[in-house]
Short mmCIF file of C-alpha atoms and ligand atoms in Angstrom, two decimals:
data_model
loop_
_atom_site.label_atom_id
_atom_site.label_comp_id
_atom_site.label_asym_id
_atom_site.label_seq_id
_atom_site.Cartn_x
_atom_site.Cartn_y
_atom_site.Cartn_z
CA UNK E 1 -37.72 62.14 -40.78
CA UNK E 2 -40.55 60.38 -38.71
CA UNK E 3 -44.17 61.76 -39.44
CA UNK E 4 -44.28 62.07 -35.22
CA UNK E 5 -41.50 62.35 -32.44
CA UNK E 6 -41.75 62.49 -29.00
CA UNK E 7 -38.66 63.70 -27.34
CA UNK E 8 -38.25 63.43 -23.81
CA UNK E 9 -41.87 63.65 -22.51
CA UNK E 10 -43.02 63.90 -19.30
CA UNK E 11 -46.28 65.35 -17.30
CA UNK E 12 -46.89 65.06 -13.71
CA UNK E 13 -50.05 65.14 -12.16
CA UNK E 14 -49.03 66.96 -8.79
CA UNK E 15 -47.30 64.68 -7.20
CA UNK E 16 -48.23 61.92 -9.49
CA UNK E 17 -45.66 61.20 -12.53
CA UNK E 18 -48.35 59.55 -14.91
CA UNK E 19 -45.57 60.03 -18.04
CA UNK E 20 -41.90 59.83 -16.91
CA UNK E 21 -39.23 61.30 -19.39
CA UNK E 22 -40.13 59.14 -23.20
CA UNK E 23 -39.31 58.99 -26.16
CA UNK E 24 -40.34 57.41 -29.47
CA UNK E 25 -40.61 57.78 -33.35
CA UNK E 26 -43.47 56.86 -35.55
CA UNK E 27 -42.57 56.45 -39.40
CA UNK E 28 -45.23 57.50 -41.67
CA UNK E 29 -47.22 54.52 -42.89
CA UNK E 30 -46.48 52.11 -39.73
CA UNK E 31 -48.77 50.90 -36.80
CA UNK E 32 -47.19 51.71 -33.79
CA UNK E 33 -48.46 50.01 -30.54
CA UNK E 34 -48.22 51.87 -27.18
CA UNK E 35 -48.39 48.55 -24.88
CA UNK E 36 -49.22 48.84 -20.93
CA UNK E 37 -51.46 48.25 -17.60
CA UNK E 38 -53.60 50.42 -16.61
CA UNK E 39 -51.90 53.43 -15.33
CA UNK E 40 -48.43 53.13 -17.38
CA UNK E 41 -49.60 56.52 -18.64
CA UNK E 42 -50.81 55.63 -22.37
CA UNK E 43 -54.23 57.62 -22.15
CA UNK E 44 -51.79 60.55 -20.56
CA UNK E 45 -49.51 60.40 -23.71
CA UNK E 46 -52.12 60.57 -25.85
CA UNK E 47 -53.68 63.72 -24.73
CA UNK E 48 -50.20 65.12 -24.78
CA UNK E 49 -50.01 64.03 -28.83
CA UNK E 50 -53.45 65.36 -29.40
CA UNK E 51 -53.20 68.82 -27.85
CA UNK E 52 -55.73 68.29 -25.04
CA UNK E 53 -52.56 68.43 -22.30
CA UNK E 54 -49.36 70.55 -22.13
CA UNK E 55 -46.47 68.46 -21.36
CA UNK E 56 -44.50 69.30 -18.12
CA UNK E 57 -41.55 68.64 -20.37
CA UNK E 58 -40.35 67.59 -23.45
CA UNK E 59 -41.55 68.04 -27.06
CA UNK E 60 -43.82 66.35 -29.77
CA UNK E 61 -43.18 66.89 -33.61
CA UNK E 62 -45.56 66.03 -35.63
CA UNK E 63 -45.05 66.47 -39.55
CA UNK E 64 -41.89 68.65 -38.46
CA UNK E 65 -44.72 71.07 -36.25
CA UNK E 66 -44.66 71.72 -32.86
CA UNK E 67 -47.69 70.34 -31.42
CA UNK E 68 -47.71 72.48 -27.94
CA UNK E 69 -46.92 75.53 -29.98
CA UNK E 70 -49.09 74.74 -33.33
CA UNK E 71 -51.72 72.90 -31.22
CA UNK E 72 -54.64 73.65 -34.14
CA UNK E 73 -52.14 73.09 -37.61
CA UNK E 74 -51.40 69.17 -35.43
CA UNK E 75 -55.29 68.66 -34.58
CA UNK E 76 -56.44 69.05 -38.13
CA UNK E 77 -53.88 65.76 -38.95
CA UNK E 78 -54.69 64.25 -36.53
CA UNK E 79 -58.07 61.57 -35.75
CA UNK E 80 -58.41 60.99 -32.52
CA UNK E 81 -60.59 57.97 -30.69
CA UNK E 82 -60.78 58.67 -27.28
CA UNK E 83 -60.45 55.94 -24.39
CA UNK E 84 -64.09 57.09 -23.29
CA UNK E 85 -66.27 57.34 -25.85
CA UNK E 86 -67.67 60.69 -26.75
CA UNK E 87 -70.84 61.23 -28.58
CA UNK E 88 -74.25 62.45 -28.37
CA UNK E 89 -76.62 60.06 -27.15
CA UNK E 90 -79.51 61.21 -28.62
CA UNK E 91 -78.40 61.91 -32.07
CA UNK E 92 -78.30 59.34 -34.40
CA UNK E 93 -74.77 57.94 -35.82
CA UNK E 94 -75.39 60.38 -38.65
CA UNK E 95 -76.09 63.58 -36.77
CA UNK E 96 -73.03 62.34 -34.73
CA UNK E 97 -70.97 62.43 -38.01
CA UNK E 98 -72.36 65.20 -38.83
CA UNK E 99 -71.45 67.64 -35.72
CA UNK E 100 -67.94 66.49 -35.96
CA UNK E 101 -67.19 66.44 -39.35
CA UNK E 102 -67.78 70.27 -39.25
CA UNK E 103 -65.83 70.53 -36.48
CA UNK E 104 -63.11 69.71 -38.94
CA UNK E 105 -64.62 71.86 -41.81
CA UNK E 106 -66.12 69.33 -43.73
CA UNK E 107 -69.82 70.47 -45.22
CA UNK E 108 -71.49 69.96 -47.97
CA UNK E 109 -71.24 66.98 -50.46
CA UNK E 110 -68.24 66.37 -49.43
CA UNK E 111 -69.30 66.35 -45.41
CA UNK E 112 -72.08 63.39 -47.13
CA UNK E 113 -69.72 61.81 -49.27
CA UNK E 114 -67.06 61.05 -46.33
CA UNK E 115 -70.28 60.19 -43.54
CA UNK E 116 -71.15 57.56 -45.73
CA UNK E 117 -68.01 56.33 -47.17
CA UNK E 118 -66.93 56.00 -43.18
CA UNK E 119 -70.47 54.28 -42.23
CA UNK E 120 -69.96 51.93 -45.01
CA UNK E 121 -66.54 51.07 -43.57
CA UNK E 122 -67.36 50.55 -39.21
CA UNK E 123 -70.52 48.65 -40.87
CA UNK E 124 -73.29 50.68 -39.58
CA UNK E 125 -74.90 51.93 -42.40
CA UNK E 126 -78.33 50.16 -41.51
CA UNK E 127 -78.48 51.64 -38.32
CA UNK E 128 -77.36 55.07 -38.88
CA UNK E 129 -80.33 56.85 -38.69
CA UNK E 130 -81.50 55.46 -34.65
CA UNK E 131 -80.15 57.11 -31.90
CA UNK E 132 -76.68 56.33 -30.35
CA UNK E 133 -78.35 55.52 -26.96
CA UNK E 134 -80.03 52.18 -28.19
CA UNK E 135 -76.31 51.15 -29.76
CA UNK E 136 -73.95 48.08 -28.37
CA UNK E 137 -71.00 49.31 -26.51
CA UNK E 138 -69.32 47.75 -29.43
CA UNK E 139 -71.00 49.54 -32.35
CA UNK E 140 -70.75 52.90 -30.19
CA UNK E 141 -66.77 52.34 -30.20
CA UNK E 142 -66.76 51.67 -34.22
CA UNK E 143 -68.83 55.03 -34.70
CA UNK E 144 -65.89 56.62 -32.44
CA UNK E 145 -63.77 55.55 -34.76
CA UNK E 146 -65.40 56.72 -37.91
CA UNK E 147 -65.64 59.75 -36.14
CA UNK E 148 -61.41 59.47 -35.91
CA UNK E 149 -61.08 58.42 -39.54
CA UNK E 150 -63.73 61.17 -40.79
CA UNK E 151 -61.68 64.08 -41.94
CA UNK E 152 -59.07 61.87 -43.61
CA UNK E 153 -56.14 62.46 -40.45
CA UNK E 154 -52.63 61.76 -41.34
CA UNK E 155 -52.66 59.54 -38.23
CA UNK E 156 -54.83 58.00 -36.27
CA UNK E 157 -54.27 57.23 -32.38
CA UNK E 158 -56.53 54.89 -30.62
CA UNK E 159 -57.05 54.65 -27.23
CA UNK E 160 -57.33 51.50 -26.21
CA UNK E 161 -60.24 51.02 -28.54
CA UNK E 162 -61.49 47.10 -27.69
CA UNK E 163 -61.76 47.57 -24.05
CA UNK E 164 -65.06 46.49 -22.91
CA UNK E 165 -66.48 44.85 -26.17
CA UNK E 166 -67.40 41.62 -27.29
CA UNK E 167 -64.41 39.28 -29.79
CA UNK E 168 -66.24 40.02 -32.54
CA UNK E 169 -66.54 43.65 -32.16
CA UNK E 170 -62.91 43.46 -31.29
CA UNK E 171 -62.14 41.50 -34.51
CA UNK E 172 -63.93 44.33 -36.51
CA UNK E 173 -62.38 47.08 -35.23
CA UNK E 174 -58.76 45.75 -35.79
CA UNK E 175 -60.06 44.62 -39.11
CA UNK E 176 -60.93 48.51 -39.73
CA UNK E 177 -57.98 49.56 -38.35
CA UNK E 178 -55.37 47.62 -40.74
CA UNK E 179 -57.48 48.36 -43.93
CA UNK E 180 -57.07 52.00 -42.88
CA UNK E 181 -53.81 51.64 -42.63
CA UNK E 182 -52.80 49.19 -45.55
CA UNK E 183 -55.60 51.29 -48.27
CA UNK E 184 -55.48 54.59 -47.35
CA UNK E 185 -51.42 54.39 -45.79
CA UNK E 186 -53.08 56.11 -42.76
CA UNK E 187 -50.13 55.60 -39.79
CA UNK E 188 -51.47 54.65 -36.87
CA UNK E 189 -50.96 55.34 -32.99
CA UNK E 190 -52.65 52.25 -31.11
CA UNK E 191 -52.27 51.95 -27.25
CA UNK E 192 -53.64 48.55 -25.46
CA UNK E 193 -52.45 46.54 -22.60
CA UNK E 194 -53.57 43.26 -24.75
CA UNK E 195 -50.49 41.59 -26.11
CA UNK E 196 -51.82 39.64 -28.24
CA UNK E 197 -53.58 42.98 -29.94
CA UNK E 198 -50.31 44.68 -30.30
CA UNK E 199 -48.41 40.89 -31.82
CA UNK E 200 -50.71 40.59 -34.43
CA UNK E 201 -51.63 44.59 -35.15
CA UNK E 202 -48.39 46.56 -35.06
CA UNK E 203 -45.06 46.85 -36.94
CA UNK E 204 -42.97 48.26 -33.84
CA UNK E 205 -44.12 48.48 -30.19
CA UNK E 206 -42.49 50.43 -26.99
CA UNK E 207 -43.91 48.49 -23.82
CA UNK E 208 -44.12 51.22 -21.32
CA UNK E 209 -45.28 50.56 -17.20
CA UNK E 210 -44.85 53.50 -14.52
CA UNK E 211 -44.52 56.27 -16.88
CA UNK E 212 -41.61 55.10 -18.64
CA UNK E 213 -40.69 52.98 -22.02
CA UNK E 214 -39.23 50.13 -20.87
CA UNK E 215 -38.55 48.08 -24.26
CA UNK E 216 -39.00 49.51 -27.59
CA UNK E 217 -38.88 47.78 -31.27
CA UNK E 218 -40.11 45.72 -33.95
CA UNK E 219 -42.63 42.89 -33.03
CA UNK E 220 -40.18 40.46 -34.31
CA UNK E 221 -37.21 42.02 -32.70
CA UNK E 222 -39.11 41.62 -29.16
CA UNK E 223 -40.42 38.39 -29.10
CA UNK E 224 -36.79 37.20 -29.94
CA UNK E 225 -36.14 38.88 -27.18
CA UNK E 226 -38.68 37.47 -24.97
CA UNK E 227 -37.66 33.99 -26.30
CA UNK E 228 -34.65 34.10 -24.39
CA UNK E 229 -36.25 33.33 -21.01
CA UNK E 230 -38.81 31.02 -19.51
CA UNK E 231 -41.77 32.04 -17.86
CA UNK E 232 -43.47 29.05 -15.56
CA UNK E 233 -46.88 29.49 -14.49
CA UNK E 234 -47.92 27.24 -11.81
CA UNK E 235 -51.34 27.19 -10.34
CA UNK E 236 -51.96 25.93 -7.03
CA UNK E 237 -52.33 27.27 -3.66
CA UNK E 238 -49.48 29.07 -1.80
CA UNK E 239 -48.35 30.26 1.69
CA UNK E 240 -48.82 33.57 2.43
CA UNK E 241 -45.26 34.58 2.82
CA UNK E 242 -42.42 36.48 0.42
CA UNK E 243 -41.26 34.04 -1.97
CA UNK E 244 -38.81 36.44 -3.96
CA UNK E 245 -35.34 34.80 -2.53
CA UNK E 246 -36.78 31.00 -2.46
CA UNK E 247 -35.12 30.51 -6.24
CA UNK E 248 -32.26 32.84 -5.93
CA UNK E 249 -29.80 30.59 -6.50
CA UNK E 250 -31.90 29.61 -10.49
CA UNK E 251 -30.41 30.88 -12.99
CA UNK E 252 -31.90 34.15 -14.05
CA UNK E 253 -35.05 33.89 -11.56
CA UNK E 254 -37.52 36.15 -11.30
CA UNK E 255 -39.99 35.65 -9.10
CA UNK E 256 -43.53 37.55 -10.71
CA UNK E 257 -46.85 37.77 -9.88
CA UNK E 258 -47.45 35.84 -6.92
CA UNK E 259 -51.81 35.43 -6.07
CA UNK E 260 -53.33 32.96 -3.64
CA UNK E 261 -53.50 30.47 -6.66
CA UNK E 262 -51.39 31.26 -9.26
CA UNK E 263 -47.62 32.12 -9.61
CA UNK E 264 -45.06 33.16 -12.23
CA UNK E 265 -41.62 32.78 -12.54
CA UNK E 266 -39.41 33.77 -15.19
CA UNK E 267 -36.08 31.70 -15.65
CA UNK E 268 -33.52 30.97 -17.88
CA UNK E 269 -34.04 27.56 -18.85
CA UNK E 270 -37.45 26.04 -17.50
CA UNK E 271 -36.77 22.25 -17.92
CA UNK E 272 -33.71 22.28 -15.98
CA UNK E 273 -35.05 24.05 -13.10
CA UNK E 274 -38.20 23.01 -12.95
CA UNK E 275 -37.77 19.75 -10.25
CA UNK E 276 -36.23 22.63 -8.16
CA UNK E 277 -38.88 25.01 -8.33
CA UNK E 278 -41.53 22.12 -7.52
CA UNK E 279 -39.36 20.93 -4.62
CA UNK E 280 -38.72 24.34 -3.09
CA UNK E 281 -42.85 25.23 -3.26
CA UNK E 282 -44.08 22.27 -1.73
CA UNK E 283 -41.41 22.42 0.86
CA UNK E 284 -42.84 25.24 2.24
CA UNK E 285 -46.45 24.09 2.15
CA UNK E 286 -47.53 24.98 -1.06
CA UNK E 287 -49.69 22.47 -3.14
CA UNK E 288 -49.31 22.55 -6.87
CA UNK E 289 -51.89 21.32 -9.08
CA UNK E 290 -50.96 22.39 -12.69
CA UNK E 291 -47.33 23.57 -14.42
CA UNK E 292 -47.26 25.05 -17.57
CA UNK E 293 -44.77 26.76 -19.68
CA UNK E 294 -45.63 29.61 -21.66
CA UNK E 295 -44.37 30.11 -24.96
CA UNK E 296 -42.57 33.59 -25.51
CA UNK E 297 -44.58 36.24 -26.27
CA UNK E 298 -44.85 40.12 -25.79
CA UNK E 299 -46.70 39.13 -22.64
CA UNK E 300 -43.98 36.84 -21.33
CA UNK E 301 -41.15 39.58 -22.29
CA UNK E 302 -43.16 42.22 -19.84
CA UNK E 303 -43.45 39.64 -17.51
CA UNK E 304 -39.54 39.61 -17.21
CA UNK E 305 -39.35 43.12 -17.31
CA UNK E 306 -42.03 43.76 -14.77
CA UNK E 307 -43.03 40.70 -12.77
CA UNK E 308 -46.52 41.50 -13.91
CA UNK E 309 -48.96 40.48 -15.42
CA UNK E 310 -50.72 42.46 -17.73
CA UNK E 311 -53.95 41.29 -18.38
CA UNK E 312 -57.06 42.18 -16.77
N1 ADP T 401 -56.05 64.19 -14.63
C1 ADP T 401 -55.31 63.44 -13.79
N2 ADP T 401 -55.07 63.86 -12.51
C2 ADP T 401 -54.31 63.13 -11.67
N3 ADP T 401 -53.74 61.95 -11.98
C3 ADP T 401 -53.93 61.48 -13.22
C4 ADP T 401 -54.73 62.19 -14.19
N4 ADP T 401 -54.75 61.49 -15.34
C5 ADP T 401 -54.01 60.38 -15.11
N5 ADP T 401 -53.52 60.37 -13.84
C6 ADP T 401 -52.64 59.33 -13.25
O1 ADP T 401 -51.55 59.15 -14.12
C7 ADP T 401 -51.20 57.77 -14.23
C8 ADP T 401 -51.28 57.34 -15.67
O2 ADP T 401 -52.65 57.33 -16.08
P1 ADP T 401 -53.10 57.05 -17.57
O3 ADP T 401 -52.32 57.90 -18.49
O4 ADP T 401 -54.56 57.18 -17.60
O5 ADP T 401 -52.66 55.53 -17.75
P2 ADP T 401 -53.22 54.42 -18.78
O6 ADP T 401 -53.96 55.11 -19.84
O7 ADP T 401 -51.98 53.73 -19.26
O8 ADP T 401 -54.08 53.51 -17.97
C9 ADP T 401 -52.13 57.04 -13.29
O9 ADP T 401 -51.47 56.88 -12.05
C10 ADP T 401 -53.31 57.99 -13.16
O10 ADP T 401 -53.97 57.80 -11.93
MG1 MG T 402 -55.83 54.77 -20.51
#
């Protein structure tokens, strides 16, 4: 049995369908990467899994428990770090350990032992005694995340948890988050719209957009996947008109993404139709300047799937 499924789960926002009927298993031990844009509804899912929403439907089993109907039994598994951060400005990393470790019942020795064992592991033991307020964005999001890891949760979901900080904050976070997974077989719950995050991070993935899972499976599985098409990127400038039937006739075109100076289509085979593609674009008064290829990635696959983009 998975440590968590999510059986068809949805929650609508008034009119708004921010999570649109998914599903998905986590196995105990595993990173699992919840990949989107913004809006696809991963921060929505996320308070559904830790008990801050009710679902509009469906059902979320954690350990074989409820989680709508055991909401406290699922919270004490579960470490949560939050898309925004939350802590205390004007306590120090510490105090801020402090207040939520006894949140989750921790006091005591112990309470010390684990507030300095998790320090020790984010790397901000020599600055856990100043006040939150004079931390980087990036050193704010690692306490967050001791904060997640401090009452030893079963799993840990992360919400989009390098958003906004600098590479090598980034680097140290992921760093923290597959030692916690690999030392202390803590599974983990990661959402991100950055592909490259989820390649290199997670074990199995479920790309969702709109509400709705639109690919699920391993890493490897995926990018096999993705390496069945071509996705052309051509920068240049363009016409402001609909280009979506120009390459109808290429095999397996999709036309993506189309800005005043870049373009993406996704194809079957890029060599063959590439002389096409240029001939058709500058036949209708667009000037290219640059053609590139992209290798297959996660990123290319949701390209295919979406015609997006899904970087910032
Ligand atoms: N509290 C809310 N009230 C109304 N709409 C919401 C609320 N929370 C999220 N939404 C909407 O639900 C959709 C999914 O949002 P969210 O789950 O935050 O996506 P993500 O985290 O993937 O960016 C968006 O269209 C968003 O505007
Ligand atoms: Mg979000």
């Amino acid at each position: 049995m998975a440590l968590l499924e999510v059986i068809d789960l949805s929650k609508s926002f008034g009119e708004t369908v921010a999570v649109d009927d998914i599903s998905f298993d986590v196995e105990e031990g595993e990173i699992f990467g919840l990949l989107g844009p913004n809006g696809a509804g991963k921060s929505t899912t996320v308070s559904i899994l830790s008990g801050i929403l009710t679902p509009s439907r469906g059902k979320v089993v954690l350990a074989g428990m409820d989680v709508v109907h055991s909401p406290l039994a699922a919270k004490a598994m579960i470490g949560v770090v939050p898309q925004e951060v939350a802590l205390y400005d004007e306590l120090s990393a510490t105090e801020n350990l402090s207040f939520f470790g006894r949140l989750h019942g921790l006091s005591g020795p112990r309470l010390r032992e684990r507030i300095s064992s998790m320090l020790e592991t984010v790397g901000l033991g020599e600055r856990a005694r100043e006040p939150v307020k004079r931390y980087s964005g990036g050193m704010k999001r690692r306490l967050n995340l001791a904060i997640g890891l401090l009452h030893q949760p079963k799993i840990l979901i992360l919400d989009e948890p390098t958003v906004g900080i600098d590479p090598q904050g980034r680097v140290r976070i992921l760093e923290v988050v597959r030692r916690e997974a690999e030392s202390a077989s803590t599974t983990v719950l990661y959402t991100t719209h950055y592909m490259d995050e989820a390649e290199s991070l997670c074990d199995r993935v479920a790309i969702m957009d709109r509400g709705q899972i639109l690919v699920q499976g391993t890493v490897h599985d995926l990018k096999m996947q993705a390496g069945q098409k071509d996705v052309v990127k051509i920068a240049g400038s363009f016409p402001d008109e609909d280009f979506a039937s120009t390459f109808s006739d290429i095999a397996g075109s999709k036309v993506g993404t189309v800005k005043a100076e870049e373009m993406l289509i996704s194809v079957d085979d890029a060599k063959g139709a590439l002389p096409l593609i240029i001939d058709r674009l500058t036949s209708r008064g667009a000037s290219i300047r640059k053609v590139e290829v992209e290798e297959p990635t996660l990123e290319t696959l949701f390209i295919h799937l979406t015609g997006k983009e899904l970087r910032d």
